[in-house]
PDB file of C-alpha atoms in Angstrom:
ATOM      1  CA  UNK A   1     -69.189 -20.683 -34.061  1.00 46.00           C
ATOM      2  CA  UNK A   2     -65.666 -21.686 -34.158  1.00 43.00           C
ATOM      3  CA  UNK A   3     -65.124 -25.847 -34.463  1.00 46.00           C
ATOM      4  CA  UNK A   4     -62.517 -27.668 -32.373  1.00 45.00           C
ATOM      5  CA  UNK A   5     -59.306 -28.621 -34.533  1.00 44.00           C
ATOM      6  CA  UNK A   6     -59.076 -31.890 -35.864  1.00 44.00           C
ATOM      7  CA  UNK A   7     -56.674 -33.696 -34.272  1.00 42.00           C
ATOM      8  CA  UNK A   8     -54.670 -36.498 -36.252  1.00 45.00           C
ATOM      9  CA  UNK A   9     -52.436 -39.747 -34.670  1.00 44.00           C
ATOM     10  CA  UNK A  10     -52.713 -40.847 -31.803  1.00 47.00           C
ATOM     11  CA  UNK A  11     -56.298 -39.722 -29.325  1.00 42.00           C
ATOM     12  CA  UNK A  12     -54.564 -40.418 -26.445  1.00 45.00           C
ATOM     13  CA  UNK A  13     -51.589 -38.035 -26.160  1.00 46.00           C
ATOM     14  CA  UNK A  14     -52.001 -35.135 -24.901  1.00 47.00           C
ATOM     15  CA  UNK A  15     -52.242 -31.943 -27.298  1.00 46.00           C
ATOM     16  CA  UNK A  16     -49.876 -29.450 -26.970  1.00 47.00           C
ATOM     17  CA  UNK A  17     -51.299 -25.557 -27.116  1.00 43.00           C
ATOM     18  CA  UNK A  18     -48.965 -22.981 -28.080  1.00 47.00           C
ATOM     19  CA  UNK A  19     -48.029 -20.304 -25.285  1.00 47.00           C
ATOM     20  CA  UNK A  20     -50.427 -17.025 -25.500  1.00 48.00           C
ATOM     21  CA  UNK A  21     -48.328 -14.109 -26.319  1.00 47.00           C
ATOM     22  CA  UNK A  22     -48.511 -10.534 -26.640  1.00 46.00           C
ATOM     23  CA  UNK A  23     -47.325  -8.169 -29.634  1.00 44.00           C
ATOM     24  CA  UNK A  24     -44.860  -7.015 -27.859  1.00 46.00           C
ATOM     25  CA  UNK A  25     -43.073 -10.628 -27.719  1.00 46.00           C
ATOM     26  CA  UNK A  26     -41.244 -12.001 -30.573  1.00 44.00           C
ATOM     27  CA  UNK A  27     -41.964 -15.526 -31.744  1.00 42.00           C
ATOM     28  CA  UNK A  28     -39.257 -18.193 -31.034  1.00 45.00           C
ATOM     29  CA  UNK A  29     -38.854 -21.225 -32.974  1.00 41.00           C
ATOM     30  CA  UNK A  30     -36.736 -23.655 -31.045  1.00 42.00           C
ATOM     31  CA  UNK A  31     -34.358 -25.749 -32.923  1.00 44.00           C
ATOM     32  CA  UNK A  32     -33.482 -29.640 -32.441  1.00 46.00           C
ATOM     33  CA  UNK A  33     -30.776 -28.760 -29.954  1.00 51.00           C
ATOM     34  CA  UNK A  34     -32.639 -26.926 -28.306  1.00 51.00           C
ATOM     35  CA  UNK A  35     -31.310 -23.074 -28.736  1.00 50.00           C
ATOM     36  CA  UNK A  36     -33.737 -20.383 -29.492  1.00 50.00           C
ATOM     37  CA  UNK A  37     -32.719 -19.670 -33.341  1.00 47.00           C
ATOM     38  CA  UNK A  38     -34.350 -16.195 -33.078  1.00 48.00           C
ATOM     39  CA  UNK A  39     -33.003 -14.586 -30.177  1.00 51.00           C
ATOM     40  CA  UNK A  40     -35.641 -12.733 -27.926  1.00 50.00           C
ATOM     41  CA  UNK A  41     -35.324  -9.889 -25.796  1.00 50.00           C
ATOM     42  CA  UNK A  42     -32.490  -9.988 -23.695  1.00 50.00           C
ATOM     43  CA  UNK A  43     -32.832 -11.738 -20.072  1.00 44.00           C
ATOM     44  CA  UNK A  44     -33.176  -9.265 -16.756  1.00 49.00           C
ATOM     45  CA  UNK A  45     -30.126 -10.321 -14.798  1.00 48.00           C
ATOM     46  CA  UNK A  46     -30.954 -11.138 -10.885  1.00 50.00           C
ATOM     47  CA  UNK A  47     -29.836  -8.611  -8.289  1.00 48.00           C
ATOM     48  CA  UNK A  48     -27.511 -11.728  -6.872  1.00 41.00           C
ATOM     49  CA  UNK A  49     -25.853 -12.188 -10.061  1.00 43.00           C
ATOM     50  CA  UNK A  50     -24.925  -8.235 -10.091  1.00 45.00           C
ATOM     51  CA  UNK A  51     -23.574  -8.741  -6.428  1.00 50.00           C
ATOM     52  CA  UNK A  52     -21.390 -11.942  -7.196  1.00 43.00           C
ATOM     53  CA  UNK A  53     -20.129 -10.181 -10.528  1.00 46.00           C
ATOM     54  CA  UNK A  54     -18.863  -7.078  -7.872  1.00 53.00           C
ATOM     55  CA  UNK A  55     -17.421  -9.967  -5.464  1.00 45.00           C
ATOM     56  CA  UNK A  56     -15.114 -11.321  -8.724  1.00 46.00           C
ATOM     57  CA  UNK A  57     -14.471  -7.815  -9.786  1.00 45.00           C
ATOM     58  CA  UNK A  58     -12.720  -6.670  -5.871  1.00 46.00           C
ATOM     59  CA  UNK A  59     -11.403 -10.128  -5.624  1.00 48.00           C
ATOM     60  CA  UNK A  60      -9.431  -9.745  -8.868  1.00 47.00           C
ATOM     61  CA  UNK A  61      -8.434  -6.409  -8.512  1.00 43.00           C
ATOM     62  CA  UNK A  62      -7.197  -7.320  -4.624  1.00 44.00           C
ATOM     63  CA  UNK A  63      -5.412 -10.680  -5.860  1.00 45.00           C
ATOM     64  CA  UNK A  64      -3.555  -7.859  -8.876  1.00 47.00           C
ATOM     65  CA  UNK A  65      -2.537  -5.767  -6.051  1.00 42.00           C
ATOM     66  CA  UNK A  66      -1.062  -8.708  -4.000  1.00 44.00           C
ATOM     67  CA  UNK A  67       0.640  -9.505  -7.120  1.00 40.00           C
ATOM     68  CA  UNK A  68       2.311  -6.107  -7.479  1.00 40.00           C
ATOM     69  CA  UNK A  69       3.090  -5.903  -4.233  1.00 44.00           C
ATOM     70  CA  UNK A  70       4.836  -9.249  -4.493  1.00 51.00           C
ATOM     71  CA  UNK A  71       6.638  -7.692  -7.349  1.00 58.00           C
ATOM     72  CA  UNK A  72       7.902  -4.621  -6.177  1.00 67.00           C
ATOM     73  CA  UNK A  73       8.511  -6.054  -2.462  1.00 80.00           C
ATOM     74  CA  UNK A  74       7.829  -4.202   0.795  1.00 89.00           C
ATOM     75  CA  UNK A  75       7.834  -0.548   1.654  1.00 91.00           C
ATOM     76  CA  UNK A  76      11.421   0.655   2.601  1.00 92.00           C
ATOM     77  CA  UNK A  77       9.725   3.937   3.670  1.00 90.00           C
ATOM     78  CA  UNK A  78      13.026   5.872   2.560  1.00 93.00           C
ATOM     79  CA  UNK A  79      15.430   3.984   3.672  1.00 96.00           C
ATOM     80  CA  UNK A  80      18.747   3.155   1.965  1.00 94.00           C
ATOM     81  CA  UNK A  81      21.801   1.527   1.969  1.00 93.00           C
ATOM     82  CA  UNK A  82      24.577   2.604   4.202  1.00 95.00           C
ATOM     83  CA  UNK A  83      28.449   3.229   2.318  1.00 93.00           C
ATOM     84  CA  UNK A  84      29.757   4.026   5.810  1.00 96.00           C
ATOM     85  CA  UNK A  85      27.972   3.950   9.053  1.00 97.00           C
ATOM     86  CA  UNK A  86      30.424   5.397  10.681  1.00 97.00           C
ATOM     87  CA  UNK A  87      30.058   8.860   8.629  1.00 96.00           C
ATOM     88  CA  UNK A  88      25.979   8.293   8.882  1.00 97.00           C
ATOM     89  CA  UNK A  89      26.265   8.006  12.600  1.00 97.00           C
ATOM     90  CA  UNK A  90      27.612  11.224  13.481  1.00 96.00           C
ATOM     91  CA  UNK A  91      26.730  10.799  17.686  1.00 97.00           C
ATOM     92  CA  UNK A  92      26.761  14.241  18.503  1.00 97.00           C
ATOM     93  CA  UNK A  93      25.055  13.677  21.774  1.00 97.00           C
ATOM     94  CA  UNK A  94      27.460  10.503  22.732  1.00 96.00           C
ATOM     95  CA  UNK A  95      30.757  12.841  21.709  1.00 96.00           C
ATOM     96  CA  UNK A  96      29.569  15.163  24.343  1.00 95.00           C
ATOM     97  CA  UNK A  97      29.043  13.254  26.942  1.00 93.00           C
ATOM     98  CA  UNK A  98      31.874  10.168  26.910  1.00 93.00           C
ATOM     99  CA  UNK A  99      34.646  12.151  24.642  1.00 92.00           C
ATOM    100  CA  UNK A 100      35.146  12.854  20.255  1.00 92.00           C
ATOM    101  CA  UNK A 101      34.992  10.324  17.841  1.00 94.00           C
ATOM    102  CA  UNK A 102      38.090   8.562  17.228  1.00 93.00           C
ATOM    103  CA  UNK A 103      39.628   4.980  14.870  1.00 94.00           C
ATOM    104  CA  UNK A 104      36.182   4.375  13.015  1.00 96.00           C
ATOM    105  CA  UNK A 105      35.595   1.099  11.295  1.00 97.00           C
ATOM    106  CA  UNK A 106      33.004   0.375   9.391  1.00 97.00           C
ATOM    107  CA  UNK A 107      31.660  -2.689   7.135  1.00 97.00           C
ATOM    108  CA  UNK A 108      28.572  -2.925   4.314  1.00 96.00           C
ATOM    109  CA  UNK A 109      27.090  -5.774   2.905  1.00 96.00           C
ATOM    110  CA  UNK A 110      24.618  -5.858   0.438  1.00 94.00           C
ATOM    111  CA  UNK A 111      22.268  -8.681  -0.750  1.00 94.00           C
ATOM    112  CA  UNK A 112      18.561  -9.018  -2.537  1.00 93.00           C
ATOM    113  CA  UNK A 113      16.978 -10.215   0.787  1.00 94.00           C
ATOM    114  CA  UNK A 114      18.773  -7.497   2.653  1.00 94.00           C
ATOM    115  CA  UNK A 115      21.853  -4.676   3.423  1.00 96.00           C
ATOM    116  CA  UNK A 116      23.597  -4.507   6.624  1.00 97.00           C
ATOM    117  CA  UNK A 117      26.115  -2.148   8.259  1.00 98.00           C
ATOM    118  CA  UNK A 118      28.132  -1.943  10.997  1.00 98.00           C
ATOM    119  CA  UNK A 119      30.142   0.436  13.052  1.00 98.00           C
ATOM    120  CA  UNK A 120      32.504   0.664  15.499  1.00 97.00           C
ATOM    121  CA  UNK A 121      33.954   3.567  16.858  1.00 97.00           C
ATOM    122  CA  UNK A 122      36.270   4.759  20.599  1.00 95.00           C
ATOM    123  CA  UNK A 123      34.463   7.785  22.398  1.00 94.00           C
ATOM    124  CA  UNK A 124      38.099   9.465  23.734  1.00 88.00           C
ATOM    125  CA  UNK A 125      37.621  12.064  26.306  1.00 84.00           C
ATOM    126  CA  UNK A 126      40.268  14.296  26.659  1.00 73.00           C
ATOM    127  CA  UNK A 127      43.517  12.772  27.756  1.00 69.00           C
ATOM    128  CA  UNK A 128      44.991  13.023  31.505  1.00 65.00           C
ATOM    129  CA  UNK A 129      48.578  12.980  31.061  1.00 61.00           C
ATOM    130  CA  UNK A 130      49.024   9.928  32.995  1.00 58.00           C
ATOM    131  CA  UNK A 131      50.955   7.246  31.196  1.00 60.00           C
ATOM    132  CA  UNK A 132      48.872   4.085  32.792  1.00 64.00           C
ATOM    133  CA  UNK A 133      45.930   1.711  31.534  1.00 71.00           C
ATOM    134  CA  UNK A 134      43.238   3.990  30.332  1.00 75.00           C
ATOM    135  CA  UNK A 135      39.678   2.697  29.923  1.00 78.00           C
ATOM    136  CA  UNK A 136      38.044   3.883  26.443  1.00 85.00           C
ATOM    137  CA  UNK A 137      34.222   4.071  26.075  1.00 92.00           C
ATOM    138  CA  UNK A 138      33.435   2.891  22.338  1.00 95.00           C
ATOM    139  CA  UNK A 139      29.899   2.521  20.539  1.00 97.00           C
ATOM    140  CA  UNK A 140      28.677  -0.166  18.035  1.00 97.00           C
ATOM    141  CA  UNK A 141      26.082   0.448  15.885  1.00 98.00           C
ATOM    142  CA  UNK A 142      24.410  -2.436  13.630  1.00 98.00           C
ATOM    143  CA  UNK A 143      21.981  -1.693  10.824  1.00 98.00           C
ATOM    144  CA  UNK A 144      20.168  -4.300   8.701  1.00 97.00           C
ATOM    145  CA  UNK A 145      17.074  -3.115   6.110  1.00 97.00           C
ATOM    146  CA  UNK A 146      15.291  -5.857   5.293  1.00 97.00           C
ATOM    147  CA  UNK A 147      14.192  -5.852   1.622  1.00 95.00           C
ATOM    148  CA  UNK A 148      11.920  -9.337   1.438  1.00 94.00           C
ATOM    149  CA  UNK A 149      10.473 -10.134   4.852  1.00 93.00           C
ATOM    150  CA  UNK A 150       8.810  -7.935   7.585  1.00 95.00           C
ATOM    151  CA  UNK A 151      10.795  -7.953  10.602  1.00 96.00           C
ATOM    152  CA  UNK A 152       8.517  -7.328  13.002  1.00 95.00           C
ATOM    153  CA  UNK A 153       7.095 -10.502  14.130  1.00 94.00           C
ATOM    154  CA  UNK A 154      10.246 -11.545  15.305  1.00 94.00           C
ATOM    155  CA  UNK A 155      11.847  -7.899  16.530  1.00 96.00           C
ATOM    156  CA  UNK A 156      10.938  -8.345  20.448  1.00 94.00           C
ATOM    157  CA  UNK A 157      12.178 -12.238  20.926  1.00 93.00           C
ATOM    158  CA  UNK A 158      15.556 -11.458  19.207  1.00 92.00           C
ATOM    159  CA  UNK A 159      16.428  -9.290  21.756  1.00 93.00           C
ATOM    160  CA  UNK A 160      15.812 -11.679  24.486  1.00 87.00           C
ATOM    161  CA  UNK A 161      19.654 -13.203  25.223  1.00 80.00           C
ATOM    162  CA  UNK A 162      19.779 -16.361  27.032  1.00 76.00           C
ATOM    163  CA  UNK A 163      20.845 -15.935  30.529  1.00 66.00           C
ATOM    164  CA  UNK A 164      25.126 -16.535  31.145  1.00 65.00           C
ATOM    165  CA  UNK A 165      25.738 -17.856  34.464  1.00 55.00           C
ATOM    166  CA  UNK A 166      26.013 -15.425  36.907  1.00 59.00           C
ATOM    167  CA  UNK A 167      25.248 -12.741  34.652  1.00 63.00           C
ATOM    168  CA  UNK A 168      22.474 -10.057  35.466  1.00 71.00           C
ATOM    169  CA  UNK A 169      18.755 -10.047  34.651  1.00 82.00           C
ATOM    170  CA  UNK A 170      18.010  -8.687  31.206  1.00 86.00           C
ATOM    171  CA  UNK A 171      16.053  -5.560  31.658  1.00 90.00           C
ATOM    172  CA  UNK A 172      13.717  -4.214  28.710  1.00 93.00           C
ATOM    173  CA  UNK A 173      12.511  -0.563  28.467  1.00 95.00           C
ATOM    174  CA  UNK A 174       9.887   0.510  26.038  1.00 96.00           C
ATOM    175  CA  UNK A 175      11.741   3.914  24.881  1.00 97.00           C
ATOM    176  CA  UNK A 176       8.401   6.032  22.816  1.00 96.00           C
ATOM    177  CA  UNK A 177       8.741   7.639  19.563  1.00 95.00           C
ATOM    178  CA  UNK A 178      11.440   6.161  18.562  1.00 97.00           C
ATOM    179  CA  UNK A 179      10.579   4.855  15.175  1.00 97.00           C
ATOM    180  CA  UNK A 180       7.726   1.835  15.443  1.00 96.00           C
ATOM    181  CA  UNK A 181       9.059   0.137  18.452  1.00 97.00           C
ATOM    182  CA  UNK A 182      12.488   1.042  20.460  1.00 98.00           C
ATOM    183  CA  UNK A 183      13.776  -0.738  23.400  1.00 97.00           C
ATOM    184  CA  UNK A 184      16.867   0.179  25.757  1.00 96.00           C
ATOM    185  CA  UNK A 185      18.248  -3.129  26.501  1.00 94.00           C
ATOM    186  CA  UNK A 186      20.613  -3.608  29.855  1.00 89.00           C
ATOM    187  CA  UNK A 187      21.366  -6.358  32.779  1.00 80.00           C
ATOM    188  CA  UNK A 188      21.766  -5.353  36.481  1.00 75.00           C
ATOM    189  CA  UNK A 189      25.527  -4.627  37.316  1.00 69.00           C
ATOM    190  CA  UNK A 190      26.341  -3.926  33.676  1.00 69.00           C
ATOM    191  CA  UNK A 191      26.550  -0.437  32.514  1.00 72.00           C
ATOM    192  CA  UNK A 192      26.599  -1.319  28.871  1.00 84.00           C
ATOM    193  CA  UNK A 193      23.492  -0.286  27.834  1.00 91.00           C
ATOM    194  CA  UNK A 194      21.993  -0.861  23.684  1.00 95.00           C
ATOM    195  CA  UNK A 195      19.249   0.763  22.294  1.00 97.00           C
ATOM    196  CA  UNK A 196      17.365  -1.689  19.702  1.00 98.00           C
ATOM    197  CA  UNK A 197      14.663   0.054  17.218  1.00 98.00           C
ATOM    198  CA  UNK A 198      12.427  -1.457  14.697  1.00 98.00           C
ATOM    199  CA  UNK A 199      11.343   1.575  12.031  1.00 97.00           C
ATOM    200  CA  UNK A 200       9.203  -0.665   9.676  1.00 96.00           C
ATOM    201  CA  UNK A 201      11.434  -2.527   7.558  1.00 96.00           C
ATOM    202  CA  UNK A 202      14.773  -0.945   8.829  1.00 97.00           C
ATOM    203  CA  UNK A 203      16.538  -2.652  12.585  1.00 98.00           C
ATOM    204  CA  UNK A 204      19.122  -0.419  14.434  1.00 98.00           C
ATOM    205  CA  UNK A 205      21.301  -1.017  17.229  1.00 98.00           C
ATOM    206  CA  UNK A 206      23.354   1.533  18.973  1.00 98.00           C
ATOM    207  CA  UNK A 207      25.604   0.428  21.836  1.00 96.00           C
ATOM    208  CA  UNK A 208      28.063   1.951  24.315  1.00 95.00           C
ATOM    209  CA  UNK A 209      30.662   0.270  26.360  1.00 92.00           C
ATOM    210  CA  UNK A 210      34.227   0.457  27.341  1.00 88.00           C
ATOM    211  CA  UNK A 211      37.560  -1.272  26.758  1.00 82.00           C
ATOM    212  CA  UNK A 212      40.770  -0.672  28.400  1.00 79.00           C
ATOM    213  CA  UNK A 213      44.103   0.385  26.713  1.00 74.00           C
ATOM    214  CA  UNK A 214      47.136  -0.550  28.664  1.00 72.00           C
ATOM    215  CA  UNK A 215      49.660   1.874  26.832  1.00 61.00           C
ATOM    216  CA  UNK A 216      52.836  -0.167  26.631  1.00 56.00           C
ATOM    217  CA  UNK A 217      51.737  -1.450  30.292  1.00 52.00           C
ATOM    218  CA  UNK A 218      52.098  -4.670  31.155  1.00 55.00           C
ATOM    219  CA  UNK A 219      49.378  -5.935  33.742  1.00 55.00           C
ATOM    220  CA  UNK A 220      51.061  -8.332  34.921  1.00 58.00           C
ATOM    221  CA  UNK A 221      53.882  -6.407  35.842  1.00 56.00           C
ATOM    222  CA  UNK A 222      54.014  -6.138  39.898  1.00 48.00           C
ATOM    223  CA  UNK A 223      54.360  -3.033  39.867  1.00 51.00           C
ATOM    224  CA  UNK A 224      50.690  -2.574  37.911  1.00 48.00           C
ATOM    225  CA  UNK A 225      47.754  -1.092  39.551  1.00 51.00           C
ATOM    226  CA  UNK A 226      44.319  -1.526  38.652  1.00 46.00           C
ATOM    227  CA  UNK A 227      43.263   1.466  40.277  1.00 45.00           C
ATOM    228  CA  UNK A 228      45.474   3.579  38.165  1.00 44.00           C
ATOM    229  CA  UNK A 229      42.850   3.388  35.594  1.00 49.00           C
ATOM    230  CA  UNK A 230      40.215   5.780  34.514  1.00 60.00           C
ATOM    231  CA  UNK A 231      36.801   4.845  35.134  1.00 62.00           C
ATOM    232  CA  UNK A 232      33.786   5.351  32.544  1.00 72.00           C
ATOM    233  CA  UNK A 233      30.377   5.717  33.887  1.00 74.00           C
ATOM    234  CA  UNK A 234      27.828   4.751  30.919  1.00 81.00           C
ATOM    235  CA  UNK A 235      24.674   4.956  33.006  1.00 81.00           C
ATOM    236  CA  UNK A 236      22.509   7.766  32.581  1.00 88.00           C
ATOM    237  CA  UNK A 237      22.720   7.658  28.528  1.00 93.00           C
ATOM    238  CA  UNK A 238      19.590   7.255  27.243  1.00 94.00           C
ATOM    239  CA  UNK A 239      18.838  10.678  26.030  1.00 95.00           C
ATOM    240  CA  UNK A 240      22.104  11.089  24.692  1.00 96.00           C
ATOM    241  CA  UNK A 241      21.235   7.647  22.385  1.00 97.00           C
ATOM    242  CA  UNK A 242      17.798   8.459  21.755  1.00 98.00           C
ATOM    243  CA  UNK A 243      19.509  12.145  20.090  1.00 98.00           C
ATOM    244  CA  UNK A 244      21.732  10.314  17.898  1.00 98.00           C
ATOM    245  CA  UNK A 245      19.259   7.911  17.001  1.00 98.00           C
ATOM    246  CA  UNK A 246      16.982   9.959  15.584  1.00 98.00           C
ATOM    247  CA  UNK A 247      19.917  11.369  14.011  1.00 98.00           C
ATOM    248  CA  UNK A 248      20.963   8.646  12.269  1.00 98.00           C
ATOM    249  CA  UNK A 249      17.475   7.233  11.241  1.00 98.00           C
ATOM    250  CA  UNK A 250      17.126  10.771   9.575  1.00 97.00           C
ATOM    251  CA  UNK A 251      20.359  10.305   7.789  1.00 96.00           C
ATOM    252  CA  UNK A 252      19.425   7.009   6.452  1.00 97.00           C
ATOM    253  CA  UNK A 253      16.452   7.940   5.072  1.00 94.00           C
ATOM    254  CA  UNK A 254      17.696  10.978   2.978  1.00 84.00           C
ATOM    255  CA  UNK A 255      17.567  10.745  -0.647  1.00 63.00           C
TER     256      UNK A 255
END
């Protein structure tokens, strides 16, 4: 018969009976602070803990990727710099129709936020032998690759012009595959047409219009008549700027 353990101090507090444990358990001893001094066996982690640990893990890696992106700045999907725009844009299609290529000028600018390039070149059909005023198609072509900020949010309301007194409504045609987005841009009663393209981080503008040369005529001479001079027709170009286009945007994105 086993005897109950004589207790010492005080009767009333309660006794304290050590935790029943099997072999397989190591004893602990705990310390003053409270720490176990001999470690036991290591703690099964909760299936939440495991899922919140993943969380951290994508989150970090995402927020590292941001990072590097920020770093090496957007996609530029090929594009480069233009020297000359003029030699980039040859306008094949646009020769053939209004007349050859002639008095190029071009412009480049370069910056960290982003290039830009312009061109402007006369469209000369072949001449008449007349020696009056002579009206010259021309094109302009802009191009501007942004290298910091996306310029798509803001591609469609840039191209909205504000209306000029008695001036035609502003008429905007979704043109398809063309780049992301391409719109041929005109106003009733105008035949100067622009097509406007946004290719991810690249804008490009190609224009056509028409200027008259007087040749050593002076219009307001008596003896000058208007209707002496050529007329130009620049409706019915949208292929033809669509072609040389494409053209270009393959040009600009060669290595």
């Amino acid at each position: 018969m086993i005897s109950e353990p004589e207790l010492e101090g005080d009767l009333s507090a309660p006794a304290t009976v050590p935790a029943q444990r099997g072999p397989e358990h190591a004893t602990e001893t705990l310390g003053a602070d409270g720490p176990p001094l001999i470690p036991g066996p290591p703690l099964r982690r909760r299936p939440w803990v495991w899922g919140l640990t993943g969380v951290l893990v994508t989150s970090a890696v995402w927020a590292g990727a941001l990072w590097a992106y920020g770093r090496a700045g957007p996609d530029l999907q090929g594009y480069r710099v233009s020297r000359n725009l003029c030699l980039d844009a040859d306008l094949t299609a646009l020769s053939a129709a209004l007349g050859k290529k002639r008095d190029p000028f071009a412009a480049v600018g370069e910056d960290k936020a982003l290039d830009q390039a312009v061109c402007t070149v006369k469209l000369v059909p072949k001449p008449k032998g007349h020696s009056g005023p002579t009206v010259r198609a021309y094109a302009e072509i802009t191009y501007t690759l942004h290298k910091k900020t996306d310029p798509g949010p803001q591609f469609d309301a840039s191209l909205i012009e504000p209306a000029d007194q008695g001036a035609g409504e502003q008429t905007l045609k979704l043109v398809p595959e063309v780049g992301e987005r391409a719109y041929l841009v005109s106003r009733s009663g105008d035949e100067s047409p622009s097509l406007e393209v946004l290719d991810g981080q690249a804008v490009l503008s190609l224009s056509v219009g028409q200027v008259t040369e007087y040749n050593d005529v002076d219009p307001l001479n008596p003896g000058f008549e208007s209707d002496d001079q050529d007329v130009v027709h620049l409706g019915g170009l949208e292929q033809a700027m669509v072609e040389d286009m494409l053209a270009l945007m393959d040009e600009l994105r060669k290595k």
